[in-house]
mmCIF file of C-alpha atoms in Angstrom:
data_model
loop_
_atom_site.group_PDB
_atom_site.id
_atom_site.type_symbol
_atom_site.label_atom_id
_atom_site.label_comp_id
_atom_site.label_asym_id
_atom_site.label_seq_id
_atom_site.Cartn_x
_atom_site.Cartn_y
_atom_site.Cartn_z
ATOM 1 C CA MET W 452 11.965 3.658 26.337
ATOM 2 C CA LYS W 453 10.697 0.952 24.006
ATOM 3 C CA ILE W 454 6.942 0.492 23.635
ATOM 4 C CA PRO W 455 5.928 -3.181 23.368
ATOM 5 C CA LEU W 456 3.177 -4.075 20.904
ATOM 6 C CA ILE W 457 0.707 -6.200 22.862
ATOM 7 C CA PRO W 458 -1.691 -7.658 20.245
ATOM 8 C CA ALA W 459 -0.480 -10.138 17.628
ATOM 9 C CA ILE W 460 -0.510 -7.597 14.811
ATOM 10 C CA ARG W 461 2.280 -7.090 12.278
ATOM 11 C CA LEU W 462 3.169 -3.390 12.374
ATOM 12 C CA GLY W 463 5.208 -1.916 9.572
ATOM 13 C CA VAL W 464 6.034 0.976 7.286
ATOM 14 C CA VAL W 465 5.402 1.934 3.679
ATOM 15 C CA PRO W 466 8.585 4.023 3.224
ATOM 16 C CA THR W 467 7.150 6.555 0.777
ATOM 17 C CA HIS W 468 8.542 9.290 3.036
ATOM 18 C CA LEU W 469 11.949 8.389 1.544
ATOM 19 C CA ARG W 470 10.671 9.618 -1.842
ATOM 20 C CA PHE W 471 10.138 7.808 -5.099
ATOM 21 C CA VAL W 472 12.552 10.081 -6.968
ATOM 22 C CA GLY W 473 15.960 9.668 -5.358
ATOM 23 C CA GLY W 474 14.915 6.742 -3.204
ATOM 24 C CA LEU W 475 12.423 4.056 -4.135
ATOM 25 C CA VAL W 476 12.623 4.247 -7.933
ATOM 26 C CA PRO W 477 15.752 2.690 -9.464
ATOM 27 C CA ASP W 478 17.604 4.545 -12.203
ATOM 28 C CA ALA W 479 17.432 3.713 -15.918
ATOM 29 C CA SER W 480 19.817 0.793 -15.437
ATOM 30 C CA GLY W 481 17.801 -0.656 -12.551
ATOM 31 C CA GLN W 482 20.209 0.544 -9.844
ATOM 32 C CA TYR W 483 18.977 1.920 -6.516
ATOM 33 C CA LEU W 484 20.357 5.257 -5.404
ATOM 34 C CA ARG W 485 22.872 5.188 -2.573
ATOM 35 C CA ASP W 486 23.973 7.507 0.203
ATOM 36 C CA ALA W 487 27.483 8.922 0.677
ATOM 37 C CA ALA W 488 28.560 5.724 2.430
ATOM 38 C CA GLY W 489 27.480 3.619 -0.549
ATOM 39 C CA GLU W 490 24.424 2.087 1.123
ATOM 40 C CA ILE W 491 21.063 1.887 -0.626
ATOM 41 C CA ARG W 492 19.165 4.953 0.570
ATOM 42 C CA VAL W 493 16.014 3.056 1.462
ATOM 43 C CA VAL W 494 17.945 0.664 3.715
ATOM 44 C CA ALA W 495 19.801 3.541 5.359
ATOM 45 C CA GLY W 496 16.564 5.461 5.888
ATOM 46 C CA MET W 497 14.795 2.495 7.434
ATOM 47 C CA ARG W 498 17.754 1.792 9.687
ATOM 48 C CA GLU W 499 17.378 5.277 11.133
ATOM 49 C CA VAL W 500 13.620 4.798 11.594
ATOM 50 C CA CYS W 501 14.259 1.556 13.469
ATOM 51 C CA GLU W 502 16.941 3.181 15.629
ATOM 52 C CA ILE W 503 14.943 6.241 16.673
ATOM 53 C CA SER W 504 11.528 4.590 16.974
ATOM 54 C CA PRO W 505 10.443 3.442 20.455
ATOM 55 C CA VAL W 506 8.543 0.702 18.610
ATOM 56 C CA ASN W 507 10.180 -2.150 16.723
ATOM 57 C CA PRO W 508 8.475 -2.350 13.306
ATOM 58 C CA THR W 509 8.217 -5.896 11.998
ATOM 59 C CA SER W 510 7.424 -5.430 8.309
ATOM 60 C CA ILE W 511 7.797 -3.167 5.315
ATOM 61 C CA GLN W 512 5.979 -2.763 2.002
ATOM 62 C CA ILE W 513 8.421 -1.786 -0.745
ATOM 63 C CA PRO W 514 7.175 -0.373 -4.076
ATOM 64 C CA PHE W 515 8.646 -2.705 -6.711
ATOM 65 C CA PHE W 516 9.222 -1.304 -10.186
ATOM 66 C CA PRO W 517 9.633 -3.400 -13.349
ATOM 67 C CA GLY W 518 13.205 -3.159 -14.585
ATOM 68 C CA SER W 519 14.804 -3.280 -11.130
ATOM 69 C CA ASP W 520 18.149 -5.066 -11.300
ATOM 70 C CA PRO W 521 17.831 -8.487 -9.595
ATOM 71 C CA GLU W 522 21.144 -8.140 -7.761
ATOM 72 C CA GLN W 523 20.088 -4.726 -6.483
ATOM 73 C CA VAL W 524 16.762 -6.133 -5.322
ATOM 74 C CA GLN W 525 18.621 -8.918 -3.526
ATOM 75 C CA GLU W 526 20.812 -6.366 -1.738
ATOM 76 C CA LEU W 527 17.777 -4.249 -0.849
ATOM 77 C CA VAL W 528 15.812 -7.184 0.558
ATOM 78 C CA THR W 529 18.828 -8.544 2.424
ATOM 79 C CA GLY W 530 19.473 -5.130 3.981
ATOM 80 C CA LEU W 531 15.879 -4.766 5.108
ATOM 81 C CA LYS W 532 15.692 -8.286 6.497
ATOM 82 C CA ALA W 533 18.855 -7.535 8.489
ATOM 83 C CA LEU W 534 16.746 -4.874 10.237
ATOM 84 C CA HIS W 535 14.338 -7.682 11.236
ATOM 85 C CA LEU W 536 11.718 -6.495 8.752
ATOM 86 C CA GLU W 537 9.507 -8.876 6.797
ATOM 87 C CA VAL W 538 9.557 -7.578 3.231
ATOM 88 C CA GLU W 539 6.452 -7.288 1.067
ATOM 89 C CA PHE W 540 6.249 -5.854 -2.448
ATOM 90 C CA ILE W 541 3.863 -3.241 -3.814
ATOM 91 C CA LEU W 542 3.589 -4.017 -7.526
ATOM 92 C CA MET W 543 3.969 -0.813 -9.549
ATOM 93 C CA LEU W 544 2.657 -0.181 -13.058
ATOM 94 C CA GLY W 545 3.401 2.633 -15.474
ATOM 95 C CA GLY W 546 2.128 3.752 -18.870
ATOM 96 C CA VAL W 547 -0.541 1.040 -19.153
ATOM 97 C CA ASN W 548 -4.285 0.865 -18.510
ATOM 98 C CA PRO W 549 -5.487 -2.346 -16.798
ATOM 99 C CA MET W 550 -9.085 -1.561 -17.832
ATOM 100 C CA ASP W 551 -8.240 -1.491 -21.547
ATOM 101 C CA PRO W 552 -8.155 -4.856 -23.377
ATOM 102 C CA ALA W 553 -5.599 -3.408 -25.792
ATOM 103 C CA ASP W 554 -3.153 -3.034 -22.872
ATOM 104 C CA GLU W 555 -3.713 -6.498 -21.423
ATOM 105 C CA ASP W 556 -0.440 -8.049 -22.591
ATOM 106 C CA ALA W 557 1.535 -4.980 -21.512
ATOM 107 C CA VAL W 558 -0.044 -4.971 -18.036
ATOM 108 C CA VAL W 559 0.683 -8.655 -17.523
ATOM 109 C CA ALA W 560 4.235 -8.138 -18.773
ATOM 110 C CA GLN W 561 4.803 -5.545 -16.051
ATOM 111 C CA LEU W 562 3.168 -7.592 -13.277
ATOM 112 C CA LEU W 563 4.994 -10.849 -13.955
ATOM 113 C CA PRO W 564 8.566 -9.770 -13.054
ATOM 114 C CA SER W 565 7.308 -8.244 -9.802
ATOM 115 C CA LEU W 566 5.326 -11.345 -8.849
ATOM 116 C CA LYS W 567 8.196 -13.669 -9.744
ATOM 117 C CA ALA W 568 10.570 -11.531 -7.673
ATOM 118 C CA ALA W 569 8.129 -11.717 -4.758
ATOM 119 C CA ILE W 570 8.173 -15.515 -5.000
ATOM 120 C CA ALA W 571 11.969 -15.580 -5.282
ATOM 121 C CA HIS W 572 12.303 -13.594 -2.061
ATOM 122 C CA GLY W 573 9.739 -15.594 -0.087
ATOM 123 C CA THR W 574 7.169 -12.814 0.124
ATOM 124 C CA ARG W 575 3.934 -13.820 1.853
ATOM 125 C CA ASN W 576 1.765 -10.920 0.684
ATOM 126 C CA VAL W 577 1.839 -8.493 -2.231
ATOM 127 C CA SER W 578 -0.163 -5.320 -2.801
ATOM 128 C CA SER W 579 -0.946 -3.107 -5.761
ATOM 129 C CA THR W 580 -3.088 -0.341 -7.195
ATOM 130 C CA SER W 581 -3.061 -2.278 -10.470
ATOM 131 C CA ILE W 582 -6.755 -1.823 -11.288
ATOM 132 C CA GLU W 583 -6.395 1.609 -12.893
ATOM 133 C CA SER W 584 -3.807 3.991 -14.331
ATOM 134 C CA TRP W 585 -2.545 6.677 -11.968
ATOM 135 C CA MET W 586 -3.621 10.222 -12.927
ATOM 136 C CA SER W 587 -5.437 8.995 -16.018
ATOM 137 C CA THR W 588 -7.358 11.558 -18.073
ATOM 138 C CA GLN W 589 -9.999 9.006 -19.046
ATOM 139 C CA PRO W 590 -13.573 9.650 -17.841
ATOM 140 C CA ARG W 591 -15.095 7.832 -14.881
ATOM 141 C CA ARG W 592 -16.661 4.503 -15.848
ATOM 142 C CA ASN W 593 -20.169 3.804 -14.605
ATOM 143 C CA GLY W 594 -22.890 1.255 -15.322
ATOM 144 C CA SER W 595 -21.982 -1.241 -18.034
ATOM 145 C CA ALA W 596 -18.627 0.503 -18.576
ATOM 146 C CA PHE W 597 -17.781 -0.077 -14.901
ATOM 147 C CA GLU W 598 -18.756 -3.740 -15.160
ATOM 148 C CA ALA W 599 -16.546 -4.034 -18.261
ATOM 149 C CA ALA W 600 -13.656 -2.479 -16.320
ATOM 150 C CA ILE W 601 -14.088 -5.058 -13.558
ATOM 151 C CA SER W 602 -14.280 -7.896 -16.074
ATOM 152 C CA GLN W 603 -11.102 -6.834 -17.840
ATOM 153 C CA ASN W 604 -9.282 -6.385 -14.550
ATOM 154 C CA VAL W 605 -10.306 -9.867 -13.478
ATOM 155 C CA LYS W 606 -8.978 -11.262 -16.738
ATOM 156 C CA VAL W 607 -5.648 -9.423 -16.380
ATOM 157 C CA HIS W 608 -5.064 -10.314 -12.746
ATOM 158 C CA LEU W 609 -5.994 -13.965 -13.164
ATOM 159 C CA ARG W 610 -3.638 -14.189 -16.135
ATOM 160 C CA ALA W 611 -0.876 -12.763 -13.951
ATOM 161 C CA TYR W 612 -1.808 -15.184 -11.152
ATOM 162 C CA HIS W 613 -1.540 -18.233 -13.401
ATOM 163 C CA GLU W 614 1.444 -17.139 -15.506
ATOM 164 C CA ALA W 615 3.493 -16.179 -12.443
ATOM 165 C CA GLY W 616 2.730 -19.515 -10.808
ATOM 166 C CA LEU W 617 1.150 -18.082 -7.672
ATOM 167 C CA ALA W 618 -0.847 -21.244 -6.948
ATOM 168 C CA GLY W 619 1.042 -23.190 -4.308
ATOM 169 C CA SER W 620 3.685 -20.466 -3.965
ATOM 170 C CA CYS W 621 4.741 -18.585 -0.831
ATOM 171 C CA ILE W 622 2.370 -15.736 -1.705
ATOM 172 C CA GLU W 623 -0.719 -16.022 0.474
ATOM 173 C CA SER W 624 -2.655 -12.948 -0.655
ATOM 174 C CA TRP W 625 -2.728 -10.094 -3.146
ATOM 175 C CA ASN W 626 -4.012 -6.889 -1.538
ATOM 176 C CA ILE W 627 -5.756 -4.411 -3.832
ATOM 177 C CA GLU W 628 -5.733 -0.688 -3.028
ATOM 178 C CA PHE W 629 -7.938 2.014 -4.536
ATOM 179 C CA LEU W 630 -6.878 5.655 -4.803
ATOM 180 C CA ARG W 631 -8.636 8.940 -4.134
ATOM 181 C CA PRO W 632 -10.565 10.861 -6.825
ATOM 182 C CA GLY W 633 -8.068 12.640 -9.055
ATOM 183 C CA GLU W 634 -5.463 9.918 -8.728
ATOM 184 C CA PHE W 635 -8.068 7.464 -10.028
ATOM 185 C CA LYS W 636 -11.304 8.166 -11.879
ATOM 186 C CA THR W 637 -13.197 4.888 -11.600
ATOM 187 C CA PHE W 638 -12.022 2.812 -8.600
ATOM 188 C CA THR W 639 -12.190 5.672 -6.099
ATOM 189 C CA THR W 640 -14.077 4.161 -3.152
ATOM 190 C CA LEU W 641 -13.827 1.110 -0.939
ATOM 191 C CA GLU W 642 -17.108 -0.147 -2.371
ATOM 192 C CA ARG W 643 -15.927 0.075 -5.987
ATOM 193 C CA SER W 644 -12.582 -1.533 -5.270
ATOM 194 C CA TRP W 645 -14.222 -4.380 -3.372
ATOM 195 C CA ALA W 646 -16.428 -5.046 -6.393
ATOM 196 C CA PHE W 647 -13.273 -6.048 -8.265
ATOM 197 C CA VAL W 648 -11.823 -8.057 -5.367
ATOM 198 C CA SER W 649 -15.053 -9.998 -4.984
ATOM 199 C CA ALA W 650 -15.314 -10.698 -8.723
ATOM 200 C CA ALA W 651 -11.675 -11.803 -8.936
ATOM 201 C CA ASN W 652 -12.057 -14.221 -6.041
ATOM 202 C CA GLN W 653 -15.250 -15.627 -7.491
ATOM 203 C CA ALA W 654 -13.523 -16.236 -10.823
ATOM 204 C CA LEU W 655 -10.469 -17.774 -9.127
ATOM 205 C CA GLY W 656 -12.531 -19.941 -6.822
ATOM 206 C CA LYS W 657 -10.831 -18.915 -3.584
ATOM 207 C CA LYS W 658 -10.312 -15.851 -1.398
ATOM 208 C CA PHE W 659 -6.816 -14.947 -2.598
ATOM 209 C CA PHE W 660 -7.401 -11.288 -3.438
ATOM 210 C CA LYS W 661 -7.948 -9.047 -0.419
ATOM 211 C CA GLN W 662 -9.169 -5.466 -0.040
ATOM 212 C CA LEU W 663 -6.553 -3.125 1.396
ATOM 213 C CA VAL W 664 -8.069 -0.336 3.502
ATOM 214 C CA ASP W 665 -6.160 2.956 3.388
ATOM 215 C CA ALA W 666 -7.541 5.524 5.840
ATOM 216 C CA ALA W 667 -6.346 8.418 3.676
ATOM 217 C CA HIS W 668 -8.075 7.223 0.534
ATOM 218 C CA CYS W 669 -11.235 6.340 2.431
ATOM 219 C CA GLY W 670 -11.242 9.831 3.947
ATOM 220 C CA ASP W 671 -10.867 11.502 0.574
ATOM 221 C CA SER W 672 -13.251 9.176 -1.296
ATOM 222 C CA GLY W 673 -16.469 11.047 -0.549
ATOM 223 C CA LEU W 674 -17.967 8.269 1.581
ATOM 224 C CA SER W 675 -18.462 8.949 5.286
ATOM 225 C CA ILE W 676 -16.767 7.172 8.174
ATOM 226 C CA THR W 677 -20.064 5.383 8.811
ATOM 227 C CA ASP W 678 -20.258 4.241 5.189
ATOM 228 C CA ASN W 679 -16.698 2.948 5.252
ATOM 229 C CA ALA W 680 -17.234 1.234 8.596
ATOM 230 C CA ALA W 681 -20.203 -0.687 7.205
ATOM 231 C CA LEU W 682 -18.175 -1.715 4.158
ATOM 232 C CA ILE W 683 -15.265 -2.907 6.309
ATOM 233 C CA ALA W 684 -17.639 -5.131 8.283
ATOM 234 C CA SER W 685 -19.118 -6.579 5.085
ATOM 235 C CA ILE W 686 -15.724 -7.152 3.474
ATOM 236 C CA ALA W 687 -14.482 -8.942 6.596
ATOM 237 C CA ALA W 688 -17.611 -11.107 6.702
ATOM 238 C CA ALA W 689 -16.853 -12.137 3.118
ATOM 239 C CA ASP W 690 -13.269 -13.117 4.132
ATOM 240 C CA GLU W 691 -11.848 -10.505 1.767
ATOM 241 C CA LEU W 692 -10.339 -7.973 4.201
ATOM 242 C CA GLY W 693 -6.635 -7.233 3.852
ATOM 243 C CA SER W 694 -4.127 -4.947 5.509
ATOM 244 C CA PHE W 695 -4.601 -1.415 6.814
ATOM 245 C CA HIS W 696 -2.658 1.714 5.889
ATOM 246 C CA ALA W 697 -2.517 4.295 8.667
ATOM 247 C CA SER W 698 -2.149 7.413 6.559
ATOM 248 C CA ALA W 699 -3.629 10.888 6.925
ATOM 249 C CA LYS W 700 -6.190 12.010 4.374
ATOM 250 C CA THR W 701 -5.378 14.944 2.072
ATOM 251 C CA THR W 702 -1.981 15.853 3.555
ATOM 252 C CA ARG W 703 -0.574 12.292 3.654
ATOM 253 C CA GLY W 704 1.756 13.734 6.303
ATOM 254 C CA CYS W 705 1.831 13.538 10.093
ATOM 255 C CA LEU W 706 -0.893 11.227 11.400
ATOM 256 C CA SER W 707 -2.158 14.094 13.588
ATOM 257 C CA THR W 708 -3.699 15.639 10.439
ATOM 258 C CA ASP W 709 -6.064 12.721 9.801
ATOM 259 C CA ASP W 710 -9.221 14.390 11.215
ATOM 260 C CA GLY W 711 -10.122 11.208 13.066
ATOM 261 C CA TRP W 712 -10.135 8.796 10.129
ATOM 262 C CA ILE W 713 -7.230 6.599 11.183
ATOM 263 C CA GLY W 714 -8.563 5.985 14.685
ATOM 264 C CA ALA W 715 -12.122 5.384 13.516
ATOM 265 C CA LEU W 716 -11.283 2.951 10.732
ATOM 266 C CA LEU W 717 -8.570 1.163 12.704
ATOM 267 C CA THR W 718 -11.174 0.494 15.377
ATOM 268 C CA GLU W 719 -13.614 -0.831 12.784
ATOM 269 C CA MET W 720 -10.891 -3.093 11.381
ATOM 270 C CA ALA W 721 -10.177 -4.389 14.897
ATOM 271 C CA LYS W 722 -13.851 -5.109 15.557
ATOM 272 C CA THR W 723 -13.968 -7.546 12.644
ATOM 273 C CA GLY W 724 -11.405 -9.857 14.222
ATOM 274 C CA GLU W 725 -9.635 -9.954 10.862
ATOM 275 C CA LEU W 726 -6.991 -7.249 11.390
ATOM 276 C CA ARG W 727 -3.567 -8.784 10.781
ATOM 277 C CA GLN W 728 -1.309 -6.032 9.414
ATOM 278 C CA VAL W 729 -1.034 -2.267 9.878
ATOM 279 C CA PHE W 730 1.383 -0.040 7.971
ATOM 280 C CA VAL W 731 2.273 3.568 8.727
ATOM 281 C CA GLU W 732 2.511 5.542 5.487
ATOM 282 C CA VAL W 733 3.724 9.139 5.165
ATOM 283 C CA PHE W 734 4.655 11.136 2.055
ATOM 284 C CA ASP W 735 7.226 13.895 1.629
ATOM 285 C CA HIS W 736 5.242 17.087 0.922
ATOM 286 C CA ALA W 737 7.857 18.197 -1.652
ATOM 287 C CA GLU W 738 8.289 14.832 -3.412
ATOM 288 C CA PRO W 739 9.105 15.649 -7.082
ATOM 289 C CA ALA W 740 7.185 12.622 -8.386
ATOM 290 C CA LEU W 741 3.957 13.875 -6.793
ATOM 291 C CA GLU W 742 3.807 17.376 -8.255
ATOM 292 C CA ALA W 743 0.720 16.376 -10.247
ATOM 293 C CA LEU W 744 -1.035 15.385 -7.013
ATOM 294 C CA ARG W 745 -0.207 18.712 -5.387
ATOM 295 C CA ALA W 746 -1.644 20.429 -8.454
ATOM 296 C CA ILE W 747 -5.056 18.794 -7.968
ATOM 297 C CA ASP W 748 -5.022 19.228 -4.180
ATOM 298 C CA PRO W 749 -2.669 21.796 -2.594
ATOM 299 C CA GLY W 750 -3.302 20.144 0.761
ATOM 300 C CA HIS W 751 -0.879 17.431 -0.294
ATOM 301 C CA GLY W 752 1.895 20.021 -0.303
ATOM 302 C CA ILE W 753 1.515 21.153 3.313
ATOM 303 C CA ASP W 754 4.551 20.613 5.517
ATOM 304 C CA THR W 755 3.213 18.777 8.588
ATOM 305 C CA ARG W 756 6.582 17.893 10.166
ATOM 306 C CA ASP W 757 6.501 20.614 12.837
ATOM 307 C CA GLY W 758 10.302 20.840 12.772
ATOM 308 C CA ARG W 759 11.002 17.093 12.596
ATOM 309 C CA SER W 760 12.680 14.961 9.947
ATOM 310 C CA TYR W 761 10.429 12.650 7.964
ATOM 311 C CA ASN W 762 12.080 9.647 9.609
ATOM 312 C CA GLN W 763 11.021 11.092 12.959
ATOM 313 C CA VAL W 764 7.471 11.690 11.687
ATOM 314 C CA VAL W 765 7.267 8.003 10.744
ATOM 315 C CA ALA W 766 8.766 6.923 14.075
ATOM 316 C CA ASP W 767 6.154 9.055 15.851
ATOM 317 C CA GLY W 768 3.489 7.423 13.687
ATOM 318 C CA LEU W 769 4.643 3.971 14.761
ATOM 319 C CA SER W 770 4.374 5.061 18.404
ATOM 320 C CA ASP W 771 0.886 6.481 17.842
ATOM 321 C CA ILE W 772 -0.411 3.340 16.141
ATOM 322 C CA THR W 773 1.154 1.064 18.745
ATOM 323 C CA ARG W 774 -0.629 2.964 21.523
ATOM 324 C CA ARG W 775 -3.894 2.676 19.599
ATOM 325 C CA LEU W 776 -3.457 -1.065 19.018
ATOM 326 C CA ASN W 777 -2.505 -1.688 22.643
ATOM 327 C CA ASN W 778 -5.558 0.199 23.845
ATOM 328 C CA LEU W 779 -7.806 -1.629 21.395
ATOM 329 C CA ALA W 780 -6.481 -4.829 22.951
ATOM 330 C CA ALA W 781 -7.061 -3.478 26.469
ATOM 331 C CA ARG W 782 -10.672 -2.721 25.517
ATOM 332 C CA GLY W 783 -11.161 -6.274 24.219
ATOM 333 C CA LEU W 784 -11.392 -5.317 20.552
ATOM 334 C CA LEU W 785 -8.216 -7.146 19.567
#
């Protein structure tokens, strides 16, 4: 039986459960990997999610890597749109440090193809973790060093904004996501990430950059639910609140392992009146690309499927979030 989504919220998936290696990351020639039938694996995987889910997802955030073949991207986007999914891009960076002025040109060079592709495919929103290098060994930046990191990030992202021609384009917002300690060193909390978003919008002169709230990263950040709730309210009041990732802290697996964070923060997002998009995000506990993350936190390697496939785990997550959203609406919070 299908479950209707009552409130006017776009509900989607970040298909990280389909793996970066062997799924989301194209090969050296920019080609996406395909299944035995010759279909792009990500499209095939999302078709199964849509078929088995009692909820009809309406959107998807696809990690976009520089070097992806344009014809392959066209086929990927076309295949996903055929599933009635609105496609958004997550802009991926690699081997560069956005906080380092010496890497400025290289960072912009990686962001531009992704942003231009987003415009070419009519994307309304993009997201990224492009404020810091993933798994960097650099020390945490505090005080004046933190302010310098924000300043350089503002410079880089505004360069990308102008050089990609985002003004007047189809792109309505750029959502910024922070990562948990270990994955990042400096931008590891909602408060610190918002400091960049606020500074970037001030420099740009409009509220284009938005703060993405990921329940998993908030839960692992060291700030309490109460702290994060207060920040969400403040960010919304400043018109800088973006989309929400329903993802379980530490395990990044089944949403039942979230220890209450998803429900609590989703409710706080709803209370603001600014909740527009929610994405279910699950990771494969044996993903080869995330071995370094399992090394810093073994909890990331726990199998939370309870006998299910990962497509089924995501479908169950869509059902769970739909019930939550419907009940938030019934209680007058949406």
